[in-house]
PDB file of C-alpha atoms in Angstrom:
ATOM      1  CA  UNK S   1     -45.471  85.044 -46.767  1.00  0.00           C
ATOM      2  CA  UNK S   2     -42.709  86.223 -44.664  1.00  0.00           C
ATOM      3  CA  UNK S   3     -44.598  86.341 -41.385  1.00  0.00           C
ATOM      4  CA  UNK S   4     -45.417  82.625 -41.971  1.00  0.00           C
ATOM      5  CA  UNK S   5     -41.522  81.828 -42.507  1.00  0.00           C
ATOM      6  CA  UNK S   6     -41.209  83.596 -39.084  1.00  0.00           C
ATOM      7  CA  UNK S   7     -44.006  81.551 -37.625  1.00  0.00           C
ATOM      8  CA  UNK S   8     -42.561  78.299 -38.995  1.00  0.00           C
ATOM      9  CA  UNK S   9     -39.169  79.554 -37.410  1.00  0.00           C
ATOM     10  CA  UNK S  10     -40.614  79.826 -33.883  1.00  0.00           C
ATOM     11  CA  UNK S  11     -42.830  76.935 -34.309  1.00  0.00           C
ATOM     12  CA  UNK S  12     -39.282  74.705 -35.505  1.00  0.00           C
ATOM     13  CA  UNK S  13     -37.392  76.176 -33.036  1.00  0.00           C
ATOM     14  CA  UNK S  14     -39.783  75.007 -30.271  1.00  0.00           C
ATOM     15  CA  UNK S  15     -39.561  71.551 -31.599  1.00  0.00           C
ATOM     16  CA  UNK S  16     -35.988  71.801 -31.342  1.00  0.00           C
ATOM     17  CA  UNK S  17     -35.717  73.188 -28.245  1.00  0.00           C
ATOM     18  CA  UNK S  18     -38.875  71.047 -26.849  1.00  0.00           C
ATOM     19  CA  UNK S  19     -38.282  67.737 -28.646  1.00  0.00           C
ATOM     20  CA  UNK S  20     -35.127  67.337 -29.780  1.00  0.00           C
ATOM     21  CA  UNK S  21     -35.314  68.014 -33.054  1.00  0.00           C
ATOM     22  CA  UNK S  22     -32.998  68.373 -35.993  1.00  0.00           C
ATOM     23  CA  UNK S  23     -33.329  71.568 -38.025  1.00  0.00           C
ATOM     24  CA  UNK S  24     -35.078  69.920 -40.935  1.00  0.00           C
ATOM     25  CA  UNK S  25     -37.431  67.845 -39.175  1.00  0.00           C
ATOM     26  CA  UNK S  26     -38.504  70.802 -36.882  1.00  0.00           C
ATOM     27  CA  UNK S  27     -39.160  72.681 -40.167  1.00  0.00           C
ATOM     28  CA  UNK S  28     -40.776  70.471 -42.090  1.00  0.00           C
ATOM     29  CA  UNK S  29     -43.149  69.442 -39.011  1.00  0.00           C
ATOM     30  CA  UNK S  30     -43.501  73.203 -37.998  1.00  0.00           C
ATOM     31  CA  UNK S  31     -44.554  73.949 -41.329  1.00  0.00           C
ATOM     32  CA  UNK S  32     -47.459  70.990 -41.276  1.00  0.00           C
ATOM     33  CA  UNK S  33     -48.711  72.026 -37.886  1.00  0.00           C
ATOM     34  CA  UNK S  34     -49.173  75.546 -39.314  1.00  0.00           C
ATOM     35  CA  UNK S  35     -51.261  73.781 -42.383  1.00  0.00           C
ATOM     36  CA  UNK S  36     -48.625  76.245 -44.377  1.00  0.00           C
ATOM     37  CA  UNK S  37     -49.545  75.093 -48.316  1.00  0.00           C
ATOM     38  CA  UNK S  38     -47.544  72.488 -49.775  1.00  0.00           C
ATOM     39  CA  UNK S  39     -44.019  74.309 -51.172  1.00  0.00           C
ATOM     40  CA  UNK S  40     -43.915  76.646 -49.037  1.00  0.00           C
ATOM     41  CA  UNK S  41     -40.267  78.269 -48.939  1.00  0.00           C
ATOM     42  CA  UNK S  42     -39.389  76.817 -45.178  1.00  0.00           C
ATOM     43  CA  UNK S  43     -37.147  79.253 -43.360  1.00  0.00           C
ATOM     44  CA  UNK S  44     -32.828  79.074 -43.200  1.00  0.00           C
ATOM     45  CA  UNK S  45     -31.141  77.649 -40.694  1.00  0.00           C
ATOM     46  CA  UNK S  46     -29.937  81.079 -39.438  1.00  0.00           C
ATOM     47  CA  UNK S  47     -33.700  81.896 -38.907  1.00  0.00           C
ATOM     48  CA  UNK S  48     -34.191  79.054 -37.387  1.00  0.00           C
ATOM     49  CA  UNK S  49     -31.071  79.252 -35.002  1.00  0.00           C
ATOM     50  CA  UNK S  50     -31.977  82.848 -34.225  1.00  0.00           C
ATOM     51  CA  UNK S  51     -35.558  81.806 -32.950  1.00  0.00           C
ATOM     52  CA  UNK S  52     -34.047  78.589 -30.931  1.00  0.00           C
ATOM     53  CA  UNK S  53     -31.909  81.855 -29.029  1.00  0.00           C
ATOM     54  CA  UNK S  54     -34.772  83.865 -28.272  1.00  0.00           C
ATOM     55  CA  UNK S  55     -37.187  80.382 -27.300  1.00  0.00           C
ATOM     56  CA  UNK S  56     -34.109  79.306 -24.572  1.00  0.00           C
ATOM     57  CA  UNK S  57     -33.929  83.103 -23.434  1.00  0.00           C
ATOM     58  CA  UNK S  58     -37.795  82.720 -23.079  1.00  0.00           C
ATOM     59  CA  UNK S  59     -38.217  79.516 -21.476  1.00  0.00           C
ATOM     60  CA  UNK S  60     -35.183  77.764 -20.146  1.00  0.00           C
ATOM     61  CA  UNK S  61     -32.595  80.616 -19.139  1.00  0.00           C
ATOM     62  CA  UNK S  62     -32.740  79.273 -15.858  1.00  0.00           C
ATOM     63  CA  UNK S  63     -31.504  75.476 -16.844  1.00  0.00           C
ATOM     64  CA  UNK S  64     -29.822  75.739 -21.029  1.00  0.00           C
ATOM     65  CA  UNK S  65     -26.481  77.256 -19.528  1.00  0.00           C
ATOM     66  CA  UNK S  66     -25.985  74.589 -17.275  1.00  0.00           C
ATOM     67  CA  UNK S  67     -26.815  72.068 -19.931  1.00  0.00           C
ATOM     68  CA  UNK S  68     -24.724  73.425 -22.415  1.00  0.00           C
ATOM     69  CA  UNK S  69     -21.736  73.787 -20.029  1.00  0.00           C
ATOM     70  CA  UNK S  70     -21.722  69.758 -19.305  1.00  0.00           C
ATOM     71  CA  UNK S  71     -22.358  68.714 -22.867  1.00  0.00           C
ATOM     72  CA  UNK S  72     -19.409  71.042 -23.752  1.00  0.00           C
ATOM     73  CA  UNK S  73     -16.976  69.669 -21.021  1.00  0.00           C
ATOM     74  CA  UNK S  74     -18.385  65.949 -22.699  1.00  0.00           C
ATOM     75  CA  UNK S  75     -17.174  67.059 -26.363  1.00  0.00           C
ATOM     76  CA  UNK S  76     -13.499  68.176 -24.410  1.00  0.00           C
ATOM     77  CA  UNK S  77     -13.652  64.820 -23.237  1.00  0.00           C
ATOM     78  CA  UNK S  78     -14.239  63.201 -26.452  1.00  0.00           C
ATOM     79  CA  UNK S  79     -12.323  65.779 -28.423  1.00  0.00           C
ATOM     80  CA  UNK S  80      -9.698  64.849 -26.454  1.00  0.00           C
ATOM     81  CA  UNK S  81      -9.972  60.839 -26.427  1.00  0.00           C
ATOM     82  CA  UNK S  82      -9.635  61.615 -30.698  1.00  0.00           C
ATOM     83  CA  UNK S  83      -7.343  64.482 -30.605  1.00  0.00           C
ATOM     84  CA  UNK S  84      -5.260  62.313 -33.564  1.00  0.00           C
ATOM     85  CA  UNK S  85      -8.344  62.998 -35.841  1.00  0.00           C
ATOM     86  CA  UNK S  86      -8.709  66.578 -35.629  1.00  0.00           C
ATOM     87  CA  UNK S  87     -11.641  66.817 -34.086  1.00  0.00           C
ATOM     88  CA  UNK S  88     -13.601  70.000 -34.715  1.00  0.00           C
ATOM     89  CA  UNK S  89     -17.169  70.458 -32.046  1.00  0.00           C
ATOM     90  CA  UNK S  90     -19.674  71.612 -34.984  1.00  0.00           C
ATOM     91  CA  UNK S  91     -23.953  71.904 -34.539  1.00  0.00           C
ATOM     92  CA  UNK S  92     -25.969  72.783 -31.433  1.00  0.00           C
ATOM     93  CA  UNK S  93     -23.582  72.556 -28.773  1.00  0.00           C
ATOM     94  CA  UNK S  94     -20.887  74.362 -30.718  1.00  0.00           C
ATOM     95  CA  UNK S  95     -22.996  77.232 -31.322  1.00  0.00           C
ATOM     96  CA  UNK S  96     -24.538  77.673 -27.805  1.00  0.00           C
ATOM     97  CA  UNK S  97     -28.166  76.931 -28.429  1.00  0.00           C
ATOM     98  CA  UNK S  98     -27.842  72.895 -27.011  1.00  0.00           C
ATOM     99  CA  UNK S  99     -30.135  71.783 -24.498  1.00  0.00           C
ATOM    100  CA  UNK S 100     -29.992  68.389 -22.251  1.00  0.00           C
ATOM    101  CA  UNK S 101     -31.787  66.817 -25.284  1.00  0.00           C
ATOM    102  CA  UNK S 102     -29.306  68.084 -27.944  1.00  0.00           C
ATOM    103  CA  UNK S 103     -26.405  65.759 -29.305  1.00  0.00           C
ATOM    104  CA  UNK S 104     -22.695  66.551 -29.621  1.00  0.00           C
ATOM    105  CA  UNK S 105     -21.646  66.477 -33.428  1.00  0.00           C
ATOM    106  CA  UNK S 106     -17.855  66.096 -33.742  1.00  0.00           C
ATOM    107  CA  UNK S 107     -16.583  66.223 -37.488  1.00  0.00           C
ATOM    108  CA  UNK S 108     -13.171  63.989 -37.626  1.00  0.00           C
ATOM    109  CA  UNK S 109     -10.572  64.908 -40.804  1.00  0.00           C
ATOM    110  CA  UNK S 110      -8.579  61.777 -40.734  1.00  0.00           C
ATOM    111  CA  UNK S 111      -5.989  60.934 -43.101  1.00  0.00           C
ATOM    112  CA  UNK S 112      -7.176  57.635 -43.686  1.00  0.00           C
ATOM    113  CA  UNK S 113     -11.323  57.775 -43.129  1.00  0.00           C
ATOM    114  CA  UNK S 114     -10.857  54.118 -41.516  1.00  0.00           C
ATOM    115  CA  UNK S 115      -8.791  54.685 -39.046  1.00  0.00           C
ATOM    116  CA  UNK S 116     -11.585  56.423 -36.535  1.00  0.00           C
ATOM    117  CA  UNK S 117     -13.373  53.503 -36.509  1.00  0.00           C
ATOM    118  CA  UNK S 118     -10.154  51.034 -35.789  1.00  0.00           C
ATOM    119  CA  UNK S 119      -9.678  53.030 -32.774  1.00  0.00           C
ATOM    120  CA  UNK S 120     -12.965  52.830 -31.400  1.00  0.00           C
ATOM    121  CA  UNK S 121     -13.222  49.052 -32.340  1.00  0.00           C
ATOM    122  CA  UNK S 122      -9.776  48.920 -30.255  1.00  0.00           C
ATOM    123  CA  UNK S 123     -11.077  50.533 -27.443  1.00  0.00           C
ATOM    124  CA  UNK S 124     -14.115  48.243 -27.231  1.00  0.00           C
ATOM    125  CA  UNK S 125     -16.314  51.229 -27.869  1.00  0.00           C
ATOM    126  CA  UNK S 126     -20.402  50.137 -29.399  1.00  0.00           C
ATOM    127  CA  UNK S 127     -20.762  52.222 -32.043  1.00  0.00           C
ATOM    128  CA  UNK S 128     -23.407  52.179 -35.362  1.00  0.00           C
ATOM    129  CA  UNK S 129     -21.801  53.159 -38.677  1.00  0.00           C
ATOM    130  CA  UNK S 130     -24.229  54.459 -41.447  1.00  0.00           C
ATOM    131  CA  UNK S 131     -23.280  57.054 -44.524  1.00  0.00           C
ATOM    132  CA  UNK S 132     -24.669  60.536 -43.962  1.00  0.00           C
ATOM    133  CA  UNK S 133     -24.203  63.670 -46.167  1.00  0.00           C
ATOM    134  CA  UNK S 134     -21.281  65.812 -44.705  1.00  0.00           C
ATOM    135  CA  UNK S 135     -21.096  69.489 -44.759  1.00  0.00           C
ATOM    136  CA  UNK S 136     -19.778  69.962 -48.119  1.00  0.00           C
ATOM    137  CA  UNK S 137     -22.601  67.480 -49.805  1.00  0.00           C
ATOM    138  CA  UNK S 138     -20.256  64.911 -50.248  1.00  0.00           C
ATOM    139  CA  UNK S 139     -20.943  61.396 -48.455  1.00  0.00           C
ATOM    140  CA  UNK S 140     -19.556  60.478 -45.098  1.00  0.00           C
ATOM    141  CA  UNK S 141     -19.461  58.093 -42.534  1.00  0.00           C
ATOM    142  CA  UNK S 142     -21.087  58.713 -39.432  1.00  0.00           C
ATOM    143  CA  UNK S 143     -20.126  56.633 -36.476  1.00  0.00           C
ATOM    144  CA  UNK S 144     -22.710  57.441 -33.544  1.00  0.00           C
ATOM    145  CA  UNK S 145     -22.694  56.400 -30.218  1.00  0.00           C
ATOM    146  CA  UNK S 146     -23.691  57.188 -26.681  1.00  0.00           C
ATOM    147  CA  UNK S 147     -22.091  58.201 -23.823  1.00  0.00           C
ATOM    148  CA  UNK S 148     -22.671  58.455 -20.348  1.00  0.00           C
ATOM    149  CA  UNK S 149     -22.967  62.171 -18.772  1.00  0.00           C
ATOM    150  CA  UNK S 150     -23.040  62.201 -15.193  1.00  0.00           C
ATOM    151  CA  UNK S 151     -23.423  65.769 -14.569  1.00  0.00           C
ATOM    152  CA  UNK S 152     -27.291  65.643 -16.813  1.00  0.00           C
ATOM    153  CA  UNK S 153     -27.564  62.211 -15.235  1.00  0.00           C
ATOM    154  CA  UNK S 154     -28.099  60.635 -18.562  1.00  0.00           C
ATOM    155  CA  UNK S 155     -26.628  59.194 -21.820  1.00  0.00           C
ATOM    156  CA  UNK S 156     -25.871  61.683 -24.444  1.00  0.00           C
ATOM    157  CA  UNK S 157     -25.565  60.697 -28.295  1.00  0.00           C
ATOM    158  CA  UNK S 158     -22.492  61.143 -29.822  1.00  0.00           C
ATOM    159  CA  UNK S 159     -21.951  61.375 -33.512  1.00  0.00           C
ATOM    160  CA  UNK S 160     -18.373  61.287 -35.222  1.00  0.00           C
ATOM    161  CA  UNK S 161     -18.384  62.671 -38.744  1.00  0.00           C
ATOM    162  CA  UNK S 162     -15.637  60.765 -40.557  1.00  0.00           C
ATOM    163  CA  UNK S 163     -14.544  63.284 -43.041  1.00  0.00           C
ATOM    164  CA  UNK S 164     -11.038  63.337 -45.486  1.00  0.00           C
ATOM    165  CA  UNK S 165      -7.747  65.343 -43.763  1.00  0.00           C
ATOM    166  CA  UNK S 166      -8.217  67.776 -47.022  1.00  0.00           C
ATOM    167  CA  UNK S 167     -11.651  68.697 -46.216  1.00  0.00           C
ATOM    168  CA  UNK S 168     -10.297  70.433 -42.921  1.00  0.00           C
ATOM    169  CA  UNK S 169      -9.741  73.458 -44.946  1.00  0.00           C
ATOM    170  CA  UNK S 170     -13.036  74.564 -46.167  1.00  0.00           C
ATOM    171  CA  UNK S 171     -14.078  73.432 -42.948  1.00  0.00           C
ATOM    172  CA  UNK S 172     -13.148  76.628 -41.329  1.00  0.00           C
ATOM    173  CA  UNK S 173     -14.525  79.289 -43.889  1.00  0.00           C
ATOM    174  CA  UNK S 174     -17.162  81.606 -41.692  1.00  0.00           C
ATOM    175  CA  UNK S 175     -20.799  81.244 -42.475  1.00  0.00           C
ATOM    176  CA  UNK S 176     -22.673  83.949 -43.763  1.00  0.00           C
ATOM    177  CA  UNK S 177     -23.418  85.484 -40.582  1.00  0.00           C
ATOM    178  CA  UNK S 178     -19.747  85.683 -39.873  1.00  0.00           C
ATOM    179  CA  UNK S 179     -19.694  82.852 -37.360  1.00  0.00           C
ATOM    180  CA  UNK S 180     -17.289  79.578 -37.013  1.00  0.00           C
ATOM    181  CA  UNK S 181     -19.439  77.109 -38.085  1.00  0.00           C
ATOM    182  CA  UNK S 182     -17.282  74.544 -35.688  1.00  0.00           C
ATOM    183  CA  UNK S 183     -14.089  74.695 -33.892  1.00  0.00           C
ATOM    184  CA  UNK S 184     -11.598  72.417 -32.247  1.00  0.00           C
ATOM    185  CA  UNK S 185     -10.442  72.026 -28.844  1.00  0.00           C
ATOM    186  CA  UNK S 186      -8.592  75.061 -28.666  1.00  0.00           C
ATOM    187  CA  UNK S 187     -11.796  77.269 -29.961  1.00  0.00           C
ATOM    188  CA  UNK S 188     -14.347  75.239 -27.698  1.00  0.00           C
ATOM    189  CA  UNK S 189     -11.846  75.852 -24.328  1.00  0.00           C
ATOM    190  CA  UNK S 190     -11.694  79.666 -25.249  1.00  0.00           C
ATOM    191  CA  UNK S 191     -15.536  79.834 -26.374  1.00  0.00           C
ATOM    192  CA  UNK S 192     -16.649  78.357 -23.112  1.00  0.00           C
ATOM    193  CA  UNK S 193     -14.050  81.142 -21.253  1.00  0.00           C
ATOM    194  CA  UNK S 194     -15.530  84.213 -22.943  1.00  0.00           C
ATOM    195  CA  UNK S 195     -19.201  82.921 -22.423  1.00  0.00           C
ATOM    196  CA  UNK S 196     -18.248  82.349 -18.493  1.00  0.00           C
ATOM    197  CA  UNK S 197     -17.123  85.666 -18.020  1.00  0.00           C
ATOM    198  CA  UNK S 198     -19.494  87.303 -19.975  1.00  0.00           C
TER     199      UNK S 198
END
């Protein structure tokens, strides 16, 4: 049973890589390629991240960094356009693994949840609103959008998580694995300084 969790890892973490995939679709989807029996236990997102690593080392060592360094400089961009939201860079291009088809996923902690949208309805920005479940289960709103990225040449999806000011502080608790599970400006700007001179 564990080698087919492994082989639904690698098969989910090609679809992520390959297709764009989020981390549940690529499992589920993995799993029915494999014809794995229905209720099978599908693997964590840690597995699942670890085997995205090893696919980019694999297959796209020679194009992923670049990727991942203009998508990063994007979510400055943006982190900066809503610095008065706290924005904190969380998901695929936070942790490293993002390709050209990857979005950026930054997780606002506003005082009032409202006032993210007002700003982008201010500055004329198209946007679609729909309610999403946020990192701590709760509800959120999720205000997604897409942005122009000159350096890939293409539009890249942005999605602002619209979550309460008092969430920020479970927000920073390492995962399991001892990782930041996101990080704001500050954390992206040194990230992206220890990976370029590593």
């Amino acid at each position: 049973m564990e080698t087919l969790t492994h082989e639904i890892a690698a098969a989910a973490a090609r679809l992520v890589v390959e297709d764009g995939l989020d981390y549940g679709a690529a499992k589920r989807r993995a799993g029915q390629q494999l014809g794995a029996p229905p209720r099978t236990a599908l693997p964590d997102n840690e597995l699942v991240e670890a085997a995205v690593r090893e696919h980019i080392a694999l297959f796209h060592a020679d194009t992923q960094p670049r990727e991942l360094a203009a998508l990063r400089r994007l979510a400055l961009l943006w982190m900066e356009r809503l610095a008065e939201f706290r924005p904190h860079l969380a998901g695929a291009v936070w942790n490293g693994t993002a390709t050209r088809l990857s979005d950026i996923t930054l997780q606002l902690f506003c005082d009032d949840p409202k006032s993210a949208e007002i700003a982008l309805i201010d500055h004329r920005v198209d946007y679609a609103a729909q309610t999403v479940t946020g990192f701590n289960g709760a509800p959120v709103e999720a205000l997604s959008l897409s942005s122009p990225c000159p350096e890939l040449g293409e539009a890249v999806g942005v999605h602002l998580m619209v979550h309460d000011w008092d969430d920020l502080r479970g927000a920073l608790k390492p995962r399991a694995d001892g990782r930041a599970p996101r990080g704001d400006r500050e954390a992206l700007v040194k990230r992206m300084a220890q990976e370029a001179g590593a």
